[in-house]
Amino acid sequence: MAGGPLGPAAARPPQHGGHPLAPAAARLRRRLGRPPAPPPGRRRSRPAPPCPCARGARGEQRSAPRGAMGRAGRRLPALAALFYGALAALVLLGVRDVMFLYEENRCSMTYMYEYPEYLKIKLPKKTARRYPAYELYLYGEGNYAEENKNLLLTGIPVLFLPGNAGSYKQVRSLGSVALRKAEDVDFKYHFNFFSVNFNEELVALYGGSLQRQTKFVHECIKVILKLYRDREFAPSSVAIVGHSMGGLVARALLTLKNFKPELINLLITQATPHVAPVMPLDRYLTDFYTAVNNHWILKAQDLRNLTTLSVAGGFRDYQVRSGLAFLPRLSEHDSALSVVSSAVPRAWASTDHLSIVWCKELILATIRAFFDLIDENTRQITEDPKKRMSVLNHHFVRHPAKMFEENPEAFTNLTGAFMWITVKGSKWTYSVYNDSDGKYFSFPLESHRKSYSHVYCENSMLDTSSWIYGCMNTNSSMCLEAADLSWRAELLPTTKVVMLKLVDYPSLSHIVIQVPPAVGNKYTLGCEFFKEDSRTVQLPVTHLFSFGLSSNKILLNSTGLLYNVQLQHFNQIYQAFKIYIDSHCQSLRERKPSVYRLHIPWSYEDSITVAKVPSLTEISARLHIAQPPNDSSLPELNIYSSPDCQYEVILKTSLLQVLGQIVRFHAGAFPVCIVSNILLTYGGQLSTLRSTGQCSDFSLELVRTAKPYKVEPLISIVVFLQGFNWFREIWESLSLPEVDAAVLSSQDAWFPLVSLILFLFGTGIAYWSGIFFSTSLRLFSSLWLILIRPTELQKDKLITPRRLCGMISLALVSWTTCGAFAVLIIYLQYLFKVVKLHVTVRAEQNIHNRDSGHLKETSQNSSTHTVKAQSSVDSIPEATQSPSNCKTLAEAVNSLKMHITILNLFTWIVLLNLPSLIYWLKNLRYSIRLDPDPCRSTAVILICILEILMNSSTSEVKSSKLLKIAAKVPLPLSVAMLAFGRMHLYRVPHFVTFSLLLHVLCCFV
C-alpha cells in the first residue's frame, strides 16, 4: 500500500537565515536528514543533551553502569541468554535423537525383474469429471502386463492407496513380489494390484480433500469389481493396502452412507496415524479423524467381518510415531491387530516412513500372508474372519517356523528307521554335522516334574519341518504316535525355540526331539529343564532424574540357555534407558550368537538384537505405548544365552533419549508453546507502554513476562477437576471443548511435568527465534542502506482511500482463491514496511551519533581557537536536537519494537497456514479456488487488521482507553491457547487475531 515509513511525524525544521550560502546549506542538510542551522549572528546556546534513542541500533539508553547494580544490569541479559540457550540446546538434542540417532536400516531393497508398467483404467465419465485430479492404475510387468491390457482379469483384486504426497507407483514392490510368488505356484493363484493416483496431495497437512479421496476410492472399488463380472471366480470384495494417510482413507470408507461394508474384508495399513493427526493444522483434518474413530468405536459390532492389520515403522519413522499407528483397543472388535515392524518375524527391523513400502522383509511377510489367505474353493481371500486373524498372527506376531496350516493334525506318526536315545539329564546339547543317520532323543518327564517347572529347547536348523513332539502316557522309551509341539515354537533370527510349562501338559510322558540326517548341514540343538524362579531376575530401572550418572546392574553366571530379566517400574513413555550387556566366556571355542529380545507384554513392539559372544552390546529401551492402567505385567529382557558364559547387564537412564521421547510425542505442541510465549511478551510490551510510555525490547520483555507459573497452574487445576463428574457436567453444559491435556492423558501420552517442560522449551525457542528475527531485519536494513537512500520519518494515516481499495482487493483474493495466499501477500507487505522503518531509524541514529561526536570535537576547538569561533556557529546546532526531534525518534523506535513483535507473531500464523497454500498452488491447474479453505474467514479479518497496524504507531496506542484491556488480554489468551491448541493448531491464529484486533481498536478509541 502507498505511504511512507511507519512512525510519528517529524518536527519541521526552522527556516534558514539571510546568509548568502544559507539556502544551499539548508538544501544539503535536508538531503542528509539534518536540521538547518540557525541564522548568523544568533548567540550560541548550550548544546542540548544527545537524544537517548540515538544510542545503539536498538535505541536503548546506555548509561555507564556503576557499582553492583551496573554489574547486575549487565549480568541479567547474559544469564537469560545462557539459560534460554541451554533450553534451545536441549530441544535440538531431542530433535537430533529423533531424526538421526536411530538404528541402521536393516531392510533389503525390493527389485523388479522386469520393467514395471502402469495401465490406466478408464473411469466412468461422471467420476472422471467429478474427480479430474485422480486416476486408477493396474500394475504389471513384462508378459503379465501385456496380457492384462485387454483387462480380462482372473486374479484377486488388491487396491493400494498412497499416503501424504505419495505416488501410485509405490505399489510396485507389492506387485512385483506377488508376481514372483504367483510364478512359483504356476499361477494357480495370483493377485491383480491396482493403485490410486491422488496427485500426491498433502493430506496429512490439509484435510479438505480427505473426504473427496474417500468417495473416489469408493468409486474405484465399484469399477474394479465390474472388471471381474461374469468371471468363473468373480470376487465380491477387494483387499486394501494403505500407506500413511491412505490407510485412514480406507477406514473412512465405512463412514460413507452408501458404502457396503462387505466390499472390503481385509485392510492392511502401513505407518498410518490412526489415533490422531501428526500436525492438526485445520479443522477439516481433526473433524475427519473424529468421524472415523467415532464410527469405528460405535459401530464395532458391524466391523467384525473386516480384518484390519496396522504395521508401524518403529523408531526409524520420525514422521509418524508408532503409538499413533496402533488401532483403538476394543473388546467388541477382536479382528484388529497392531504391530511394530521391529517385532514382525523374519523382518525384525525398524523402517522409516517411506521404506516401509519397499522393505523386502516386510513385503515378503505381507505377500506370504496374502497367499495363505486364499480359499481354495472360491480362489479369493477367505471369508472366515478367524482364519484371517490366524494367518496374520502367524506371519506378523509369532511365527512357529512352519508353513501355515489352518487345521494342523493333532497327532503325528513317528516313523522311519531312526535310532531312539533316552536322555535322563536335565541339560542336553547336541551338534550335528554330516550326520547320515536320523535319531530320536527322548526325555522322560516323570523324573523332572517334581524338580522343575519348565522345559526349554532350541534348534538352529531354520527349516520349516517339525522337530519336537510330545508322547502320551507311555511307559516305553519310544512311541509311534505323538503330538506335534513344533507349533508351540517361535522363530528367532538365529534359532527356533520352544518353552513349555510342564503343568500345562499333564498327559505328556516324554518330550521327543527329532534329528533328521544332515548331509552337508551343521546345526546344534539343546534342551534344559529349569525352575522359573532360577532363570528370572528383577532389575529396577534407574530414576528419570538420575541423568545417566547412576546405574543398576546385575551379573548372570549362565549355566543354561535362557534368562529373563524383568525391568521393574518401566511403564511410561517418557522413560528411556541404555542397556549394556557384557558377555564373557571361559573358553575361546566358537559359540553360537546370543539373541537379546526386549519384550513388551502389553503391545507388539518387541525389538531383537543379535550379538557375538563375547562382546559388549548396547540396547535402547523405550516405549511406543505406555502400560494400560489394568495391566500389571513387566517388560522383560530375554537373553538366549550360551552355556558357561557370564553376562553382566548394566542399565542407565539416557537423558538424550528422554529428550527424544518428549520431542517424539509432543513436537506438534511446540508451535503453541512458542506463540504463547510471544503473546505473553506482546502483552508485556503493551503493559510497559501504558505504564512508562516506552516499549521494551522483545528479549528483555520475554525474560520478564514469559513465566510458566502464570499459565500452567490453571491448566493443571482444570485437568484435575475434569476427573470429577460434577465438574465435567458443568464444563459440558457451557459447551466448552475438552482440554487437550486431558485427551492426551487418556491416550497415555501425558506425564506430570511435560506441560512445564514444553513451555520452557517454547520460551527458549521464542527467545532465540526473536534474536534471529531481529538480526535478520538488521541484515536486510544494512543491505537496504547500501543500495537505497533512506527517507525521512513521517506520519502515516491509518486509513486512506488507496489503502481501503487494497484491503478490499486482498479480501476478494482471499475469498475467490486461497486465504493463505492473501495472508502471505499482506505478510510480505508488512515485512517490507517494517524493514523500511528499521532502515529509517538506523539512518537517523547513525546521523545523530556522528553529530554527537562532531559536537565534542567542535567544542574543544572553539575553547582553544577563538579565531574560528564564528565559523563554528553553523556546525554546533547541527548536533543540537530539539525536544520534538528527540521525541519523534523515540516514538519511532518504540513503534519499531512493537511491530517486530507483531511481525514475529504473524510469521507463525503464516507458517501454520502454509500447507493449504502449497496444496492450492499444486492443484491450481484444476481449480483456482481452494474449497474448502480452512483460513478464508480468518484471512479476511487479518487483512483488515494488519493493513491498519502496519501504518500505526505507539503514540496513538498509549493514549487509548482500551490499552489497559489490550495489555491484560494476552495472558488469558495464552492460557486458552495452551489448553485448547496443543491438539488443534488451527485455533492458534484465532487467539492471535483476537489480541491484534484489540490493538487495532486502541488506535481509534
Short mmCIF file of C-alpha atoms in Angstrom, two decimals, residues 644-968:
data_model
loop_
_atom_site.label_atom_id
_atom_site.label_comp_id
_atom_site.label_asym_id
_atom_site.label_seq_id
_atom_site.Cartn_x
_atom_site.Cartn_y
_atom_site.Cartn_z
CA ASP A 644 29.31 -71.43 30.65
CA CYS A 645 29.25 -67.71 29.84
CA GLN A 646 28.90 -64.74 32.13
CA TYR A 647 26.52 -61.88 31.30
CA GLU A 648 26.60 -58.53 33.06
CA VAL A 649 23.56 -56.33 32.46
CA ILE A 650 24.01 -52.60 33.15
CA LEU A 651 21.08 -50.19 32.90
CA LYS A 652 21.33 -46.38 32.83
CA THR A 653 18.90 -43.56 32.15
CA SER A 654 19.61 -41.92 28.80
CA LEU A 655 18.98 -38.18 29.06
CA LEU A 656 19.37 -37.77 25.30
CA GLN A 657 16.68 -40.37 24.58
CA VAL A 658 14.38 -38.91 27.26
CA LEU A 659 14.56 -35.62 25.37
CA GLY A 660 13.95 -37.58 22.19
CA GLN A 661 10.80 -39.11 23.66
CA ILE A 662 9.49 -35.67 24.63
CA VAL A 663 10.12 -34.38 21.10
CA ARG A 664 8.69 -37.56 19.52
CA PHE A 665 5.42 -37.39 21.45
CA HIS A 666 4.94 -33.62 21.75
CA ALA A 667 6.74 -31.90 18.87
CA GLY A 668 3.35 -30.91 17.46
CA ALA A 669 2.74 -28.75 20.55
CA PHE A 670 5.90 -26.68 20.09
CA PRO A 671 4.24 -24.03 17.86
CA VAL A 672 1.57 -23.49 20.52
CA CYS A 673 4.14 -23.07 23.30
CA ILE A 674 6.26 -20.70 21.20
CA VAL A 675 3.34 -18.49 20.14
CA SER A 676 2.03 -18.49 23.71
CA ASN A 677 5.37 -17.08 24.92
CA ILE A 678 5.45 -14.47 22.18
CA LEU A 679 1.87 -13.47 23.02
CA LEU A 680 2.80 -13.04 26.69
CA THR A 681 5.73 -10.87 25.62
CA TYR A 682 3.44 -8.83 23.40
CA GLY A 683 1.10 -8.23 26.34
CA GLY A 684 4.05 -7.24 28.49
CA GLN A 685 5.16 -4.68 25.90
CA LEU A 686 1.68 -3.15 25.85
CA SER A 687 1.68 -3.02 29.64
CA THR A 688 5.10 -1.33 29.72
CA LEU A 689 3.95 1.12 27.06
CA ARG A 690 0.96 2.02 29.20
CA SER A 691 2.92 2.45 32.43
CA THR A 692 6.13 4.10 31.20
CA GLY A 693 5.28 5.38 27.74
CA GLN A 694 8.17 3.33 26.33
CA CYS A 695 8.05 -0.02 24.53
CA SER A 696 10.55 -2.51 25.94
CA ASP A 697 12.81 -4.72 23.89
CA PHE A 698 11.42 -8.16 22.91
CA SER A 699 14.09 -10.28 24.57
CA LEU A 700 14.05 -8.30 27.82
CA GLU A 701 10.26 -8.36 27.99
CA LEU A 702 10.23 -12.12 27.28
CA VAL A 703 12.51 -12.70 30.27
CA ARG A 704 10.20 -10.57 32.45
CA THR A 705 6.77 -11.82 31.42
CA ALA A 706 7.05 -15.37 29.98
CA LYS A 707 6.76 -17.22 33.29
CA PRO A 708 5.25 -20.73 33.47
CA TYR A 709 3.56 -20.05 36.81
CA LYS A 710 1.28 -17.58 35.04
CA VAL A 711 -0.31 -20.20 32.79
CA GLU A 712 0.44 -23.75 33.93
CA PRO A 713 -1.34 -23.90 37.34
CA LEU A 714 -4.74 -23.00 35.88
CA ILE A 715 -4.48 -25.70 33.19
CA SER A 716 -3.39 -28.31 35.75
CA ILE A 717 -6.31 -27.41 38.02
CA VAL A 718 -8.81 -27.75 35.16
CA VAL A 719 -7.36 -31.13 34.14
CA PHE A 720 -7.56 -32.32 37.74
CA LEU A 721 -11.15 -31.15 38.17
CA GLN A 722 -12.23 -32.83 34.95
CA GLY A 723 -11.68 -36.10 36.71
CA PHE A 724 -14.86 -35.36 38.71
CA ASN A 725 -18.25 -35.96 37.12
CA TRP A 726 -19.84 -32.81 38.55
CA PHE A 727 -17.17 -30.58 37.06
CA ARG A 728 -17.33 -32.39 33.75
CA GLU A 729 -21.10 -31.86 33.61
CA ILE A 730 -20.70 -28.14 34.27
CA TRP A 731 -17.97 -27.94 31.66
CA GLU A 732 -20.12 -29.68 29.04
CA SER A 733 -23.14 -27.54 29.88
CA LEU A 734 -21.06 -24.48 28.98
CA SER A 735 -20.30 -26.09 25.59
CA LEU A 736 -16.58 -25.77 26.21
CA PRO A 737 -14.23 -28.10 24.31
CA GLU A 738 -12.28 -30.70 26.19
CA VAL A 739 -8.86 -29.62 27.42
CA ASP A 740 -6.20 -31.13 25.18
CA ALA A 741 -4.12 -32.22 28.16
CA ALA A 742 -6.99 -34.44 29.34
CA VAL A 743 -7.24 -36.04 25.88
CA LEU A 744 -3.50 -36.70 25.79
CA SER A 745 -3.71 -38.19 29.26
CA SER A 746 -6.41 -40.60 28.11
CA GLN A 747 -4.07 -41.62 25.26
CA ASP A 748 -1.25 -42.31 27.77
CA ALA A 749 0.81 -39.57 26.11
CA TRP A 750 0.90 -37.19 29.08
CA PHE A 751 3.04 -37.08 32.20
CA PRO A 752 3.14 -34.63 35.12
CA LEU A 753 5.98 -32.29 34.12
CA VAL A 754 5.51 -32.36 30.36
CA SER A 755 3.49 -29.14 30.24
CA LEU A 756 6.12 -27.24 32.22
CA ILE A 757 8.95 -28.68 30.12
CA LEU A 758 7.22 -27.86 26.85
CA PHE A 759 6.51 -24.31 27.99
CA LEU A 760 10.15 -23.77 28.94
CA PHE A 761 11.28 -25.27 25.65
CA GLY A 762 8.90 -22.90 23.90
CA THR A 763 10.37 -19.97 25.85
CA GLY A 764 13.89 -20.90 24.78
CA ILE A 765 12.90 -21.24 21.14
CA ALA A 766 10.91 -17.98 21.25
CA TYR A 767 13.88 -16.14 22.79
CA TRP A 768 16.38 -17.23 20.18
CA SER A 769 13.92 -17.03 17.30
CA GLY A 770 13.30 -13.42 18.34
CA ILE A 771 17.05 -12.73 18.30
CA PHE A 772 17.32 -14.41 14.91
CA PHE A 773 14.37 -12.39 13.64
CA SER A 774 15.86 -9.09 14.81
CA THR A 775 19.27 -9.99 13.41
CA SER A 776 17.71 -10.83 10.04
CA LEU A 777 15.94 -7.45 9.98
CA ARG A 778 19.23 -5.67 10.72
CA LEU A 779 20.90 -7.53 7.87
CA PHE A 780 18.10 -6.59 5.49
CA SER A 781 18.25 -2.97 6.61
CA SER A 782 22.04 -2.92 6.14
CA LEU A 783 21.65 -4.12 2.57
CA TRP A 784 18.92 -1.54 2.03
CA LEU A 785 21.18 1.27 3.33
CA ILE A 786 23.87 0.23 0.89
CA LEU A 787 21.58 0.09 -2.13
CA ILE A 788 18.88 2.72 -1.46
CA ARG A 789 18.99 6.10 0.28
CA PRO A 790 16.67 6.19 3.33
CA THR A 791 13.71 8.52 3.62
CA GLU A 792 12.69 10.78 6.47
CA LEU A 793 10.38 9.78 9.29
CA GLN A 794 6.85 10.90 8.63
CA LYS A 795 3.35 10.32 9.87
CA ASP A 796 1.05 7.91 8.03
CA LYS A 797 -2.72 7.95 8.15
CA LEU A 798 -4.29 4.75 9.38
CA ILE A 799 -6.83 4.52 6.59
CA THR A 800 -6.75 6.17 3.18
CA PRO A 801 -8.92 5.51 0.12
CA ARG A 802 -5.98 3.82 -1.57
CA ARG A 803 -5.36 1.52 1.37
CA LEU A 804 -9.07 0.80 1.63
CA CYS A 805 -9.08 -0.30 -2.01
CA GLY A 806 -6.05 -2.51 -1.38
CA MET A 807 -7.73 -4.01 1.65
CA ILE A 808 -10.87 -4.84 -0.35
CA SER A 809 -8.75 -6.29 -3.17
CA LEU A 810 -6.88 -8.63 -0.85
CA ALA A 811 -10.14 -9.68 0.80
CA LEU A 812 -11.50 -10.59 -2.65
CA VAL A 813 -8.32 -12.53 -3.39
CA SER A 814 -8.80 -14.42 -0.14
CA TRP A 815 -12.45 -15.18 -0.87
CA THR A 816 -12.05 -16.18 -4.52
CA THR A 817 -8.70 -18.04 -4.45
CA CYS A 818 -6.92 -19.04 -1.25
CA GLY A 819 -6.94 -17.40 2.16
CA ALA A 820 -3.34 -18.39 2.89
CA PHE A 821 -2.24 -16.71 -0.34
CA ALA A 822 -3.78 -13.40 0.73
CA VAL A 823 -2.24 -13.81 4.19
CA LEU A 824 1.19 -14.30 2.61
CA ILE A 825 0.77 -11.17 0.49
CA ILE A 826 -0.17 -8.98 3.46
CA TYR A 827 2.68 -10.54 5.45
CA LEU A 828 5.25 -9.63 2.79
CA GLN A 829 3.82 -6.12 2.63
CA TYR A 830 4.07 -5.80 6.42
CA LEU A 831 7.63 -7.17 6.33
CA PHE A 832 8.57 -4.58 3.72
CA LYS A 833 7.14 -1.78 5.88
CA VAL A 834 8.99 -2.94 9.00
CA VAL A 835 12.29 -3.26 7.14
CA LYS A 836 11.75 0.22 5.72
CA LEU A 837 11.09 1.63 9.19
CA HIS A 838 14.16 -0.21 10.51
CA VAL A 839 16.28 1.39 7.77
CA THR A 840 14.97 4.88 8.51
CA VAL A 841 15.52 4.56 12.27
CA ARG A 842 19.06 3.26 11.80
CA ALA A 843 19.87 6.09 9.41
CA GLU A 844 18.60 8.67 11.90
CA GLN A 845 20.55 7.06 14.74
CA ASN A 846 23.75 6.98 12.70
CA ILE A 847 23.42 10.68 11.85
CA HIS A 848 22.79 11.62 15.48
CA ASN A 849 25.77 9.55 16.66
CA ARG A 850 28.06 11.29 14.14
CA ASP A 851 26.70 14.69 15.13
CA SER A 852 27.36 13.94 18.81
CA GLY A 853 30.98 13.19 18.01
CA HIS A 854 31.21 16.33 15.91
CA LEU A 855 29.77 18.36 18.81
CA LYS A 856 32.55 17.26 21.17
CA GLU A 857 35.27 17.99 18.63
CA THR A 858 33.85 21.45 17.82
CA SER A 859 33.50 22.38 21.48
CA GLN A 860 37.15 21.54 22.12
CA ASN A 861 38.32 23.54 19.11
CA SER A 862 36.18 26.58 19.99
CA SER A 863 37.67 26.78 23.50
CA THR A 864 41.26 26.97 22.22
CA HIS A 865 40.86 28.67 18.83
CA THR A 866 38.76 31.79 19.28
CA VAL A 867 39.53 32.90 15.78
CA LYS A 868 37.43 30.06 14.40
CA ALA A 869 34.57 30.55 16.82
CA GLN A 870 32.36 32.37 14.37
CA SER A 871 32.80 29.64 11.76
CA SER A 872 31.81 27.05 14.32
CA VAL A 873 28.42 28.58 14.90
CA ASP A 874 26.94 26.89 11.89
CA SER A 875 28.21 23.46 12.88
CA ILE A 876 27.24 23.33 16.53
CA PRO A 877 23.47 23.47 16.09
CA GLU A 878 23.69 20.53 13.70
CA ALA A 879 24.28 18.31 16.69
CA THR A 880 21.68 20.03 18.75
CA GLN A 881 18.45 18.12 18.81
CA SER A 882 15.22 19.87 19.52
CA PRO A 883 12.94 18.06 22.01
CA SER A 884 10.42 17.35 19.26
CA ASN A 885 13.05 15.57 17.13
CA CYS A 886 14.19 13.51 20.08
CA LYS A 887 10.61 12.55 20.87
CA THR A 888 9.98 11.67 17.24
CA LEU A 889 12.89 9.28 17.09
CA ALA A 890 11.94 7.73 20.44
CA GLU A 891 8.40 7.10 19.20
CA ALA A 892 9.79 5.58 16.01
CA VAL A 893 11.98 3.19 17.99
CA ASN A 894 9.03 2.22 20.21
CA SER A 895 6.88 1.60 17.16
CA LEU A 896 9.63 -0.49 15.58
CA LYS A 897 9.88 -2.73 18.66
CA MET A 898 6.13 -3.23 18.73
CA HIS A 899 5.95 -4.00 15.02
CA ILE A 900 8.78 -6.53 15.26
CA THR A 901 6.84 -8.46 17.92
CA ILE A 902 3.63 -8.33 15.87
CA LEU A 903 5.54 -9.48 12.80
CA ASN A 904 7.02 -12.33 14.85
CA LEU A 905 3.52 -13.43 15.85
CA PHE A 906 2.28 -13.09 12.30
CA THR A 907 5.19 -15.20 10.99
CA TRP A 908 3.88 -18.20 12.93
CA ILE A 909 0.38 -17.64 11.55
CA VAL A 910 1.81 -17.73 8.03
CA LEU A 911 3.75 -20.92 8.79
CA LEU A 912 0.67 -22.65 10.20
CA ASN A 913 -1.33 -21.74 7.09
CA LEU A 914 1.45 -22.62 4.64
CA PRO A 915 0.30 -26.23 3.91
CA SER A 916 -3.04 -25.10 2.49
CA LEU A 917 -1.19 -22.59 0.29
CA ILE A 918 1.10 -25.33 -1.05
CA TYR A 919 -1.91 -27.55 -1.68
CA TRP A 920 -3.67 -24.72 -3.56
CA LEU A 921 -0.62 -23.97 -5.71
CA LYS A 922 -0.21 -27.64 -6.56
CA ASN A 923 -3.84 -28.00 -7.64
CA LEU A 924 -4.13 -24.61 -9.34
CA ARG A 925 -4.49 -26.21 -12.77
CA TYR A 926 -7.66 -27.97 -11.65
CA SER A 927 -9.32 -25.16 -9.71
CA ILE A 928 -8.43 -21.55 -8.96
CA ARG A 929 -10.42 -21.60 -5.70
CA LEU A 930 -9.40 -23.70 -2.72
CA ASP A 931 -12.51 -25.43 -1.47
CA PRO A 932 -12.83 -25.95 1.40
CA ASP A 933 -10.46 -23.27 2.64
CA PRO A 934 -9.57 -23.56 6.35
CA CYS A 935 -8.37 -19.94 6.70
CA ARG A 936 -10.61 -17.95 4.37
CA SER A 937 -12.60 -16.06 7.02
CA THR A 938 -9.56 -15.62 9.27
CA ALA A 939 -7.58 -14.24 6.34
CA VAL A 940 -10.17 -11.53 5.65
CA ILE A 941 -10.04 -10.37 9.28
CA LEU A 942 -6.22 -10.47 9.35
CA ILE A 943 -6.01 -8.41 6.16
CA CYS A 944 -8.10 -5.64 7.70
CA ILE A 945 -6.16 -5.76 10.98
CA LEU A 946 -2.68 -5.73 9.50
CA GLU A 947 -3.44 -3.09 6.90
CA ILE A 948 -4.22 -0.75 9.81
CA LEU A 949 -1.46 -1.93 12.15
CA MET A 950 1.33 -1.51 9.63
CA ASN A 951 0.55 2.22 9.47
CA SER A 952 0.07 2.71 13.21
CA SER A 953 2.46 3.93 15.88
CA THR A 954 2.76 3.65 19.64
CA SER A 955 1.87 7.32 20.06
CA GLU A 956 -1.70 6.52 19.01
CA VAL A 957 -1.93 3.43 21.19
CA LYS A 958 -0.56 4.62 24.54
CA SER A 959 -3.25 7.25 24.92
CA SER A 960 -6.07 4.78 24.22
CA LYS A 961 -8.74 3.97 26.79
CA LEU A 962 -8.63 0.30 25.73
CA LEU A 963 -4.89 -0.13 26.25
CA LYS A 964 -5.35 -1.50 29.75
CA ILE A 965 -7.68 -4.22 28.45
CA ALA A 966 -5.47 -4.92 25.44
CA ALA A 967 -2.45 -5.37 27.73
CA LYS A 968 -4.24 -7.82 30.01
#
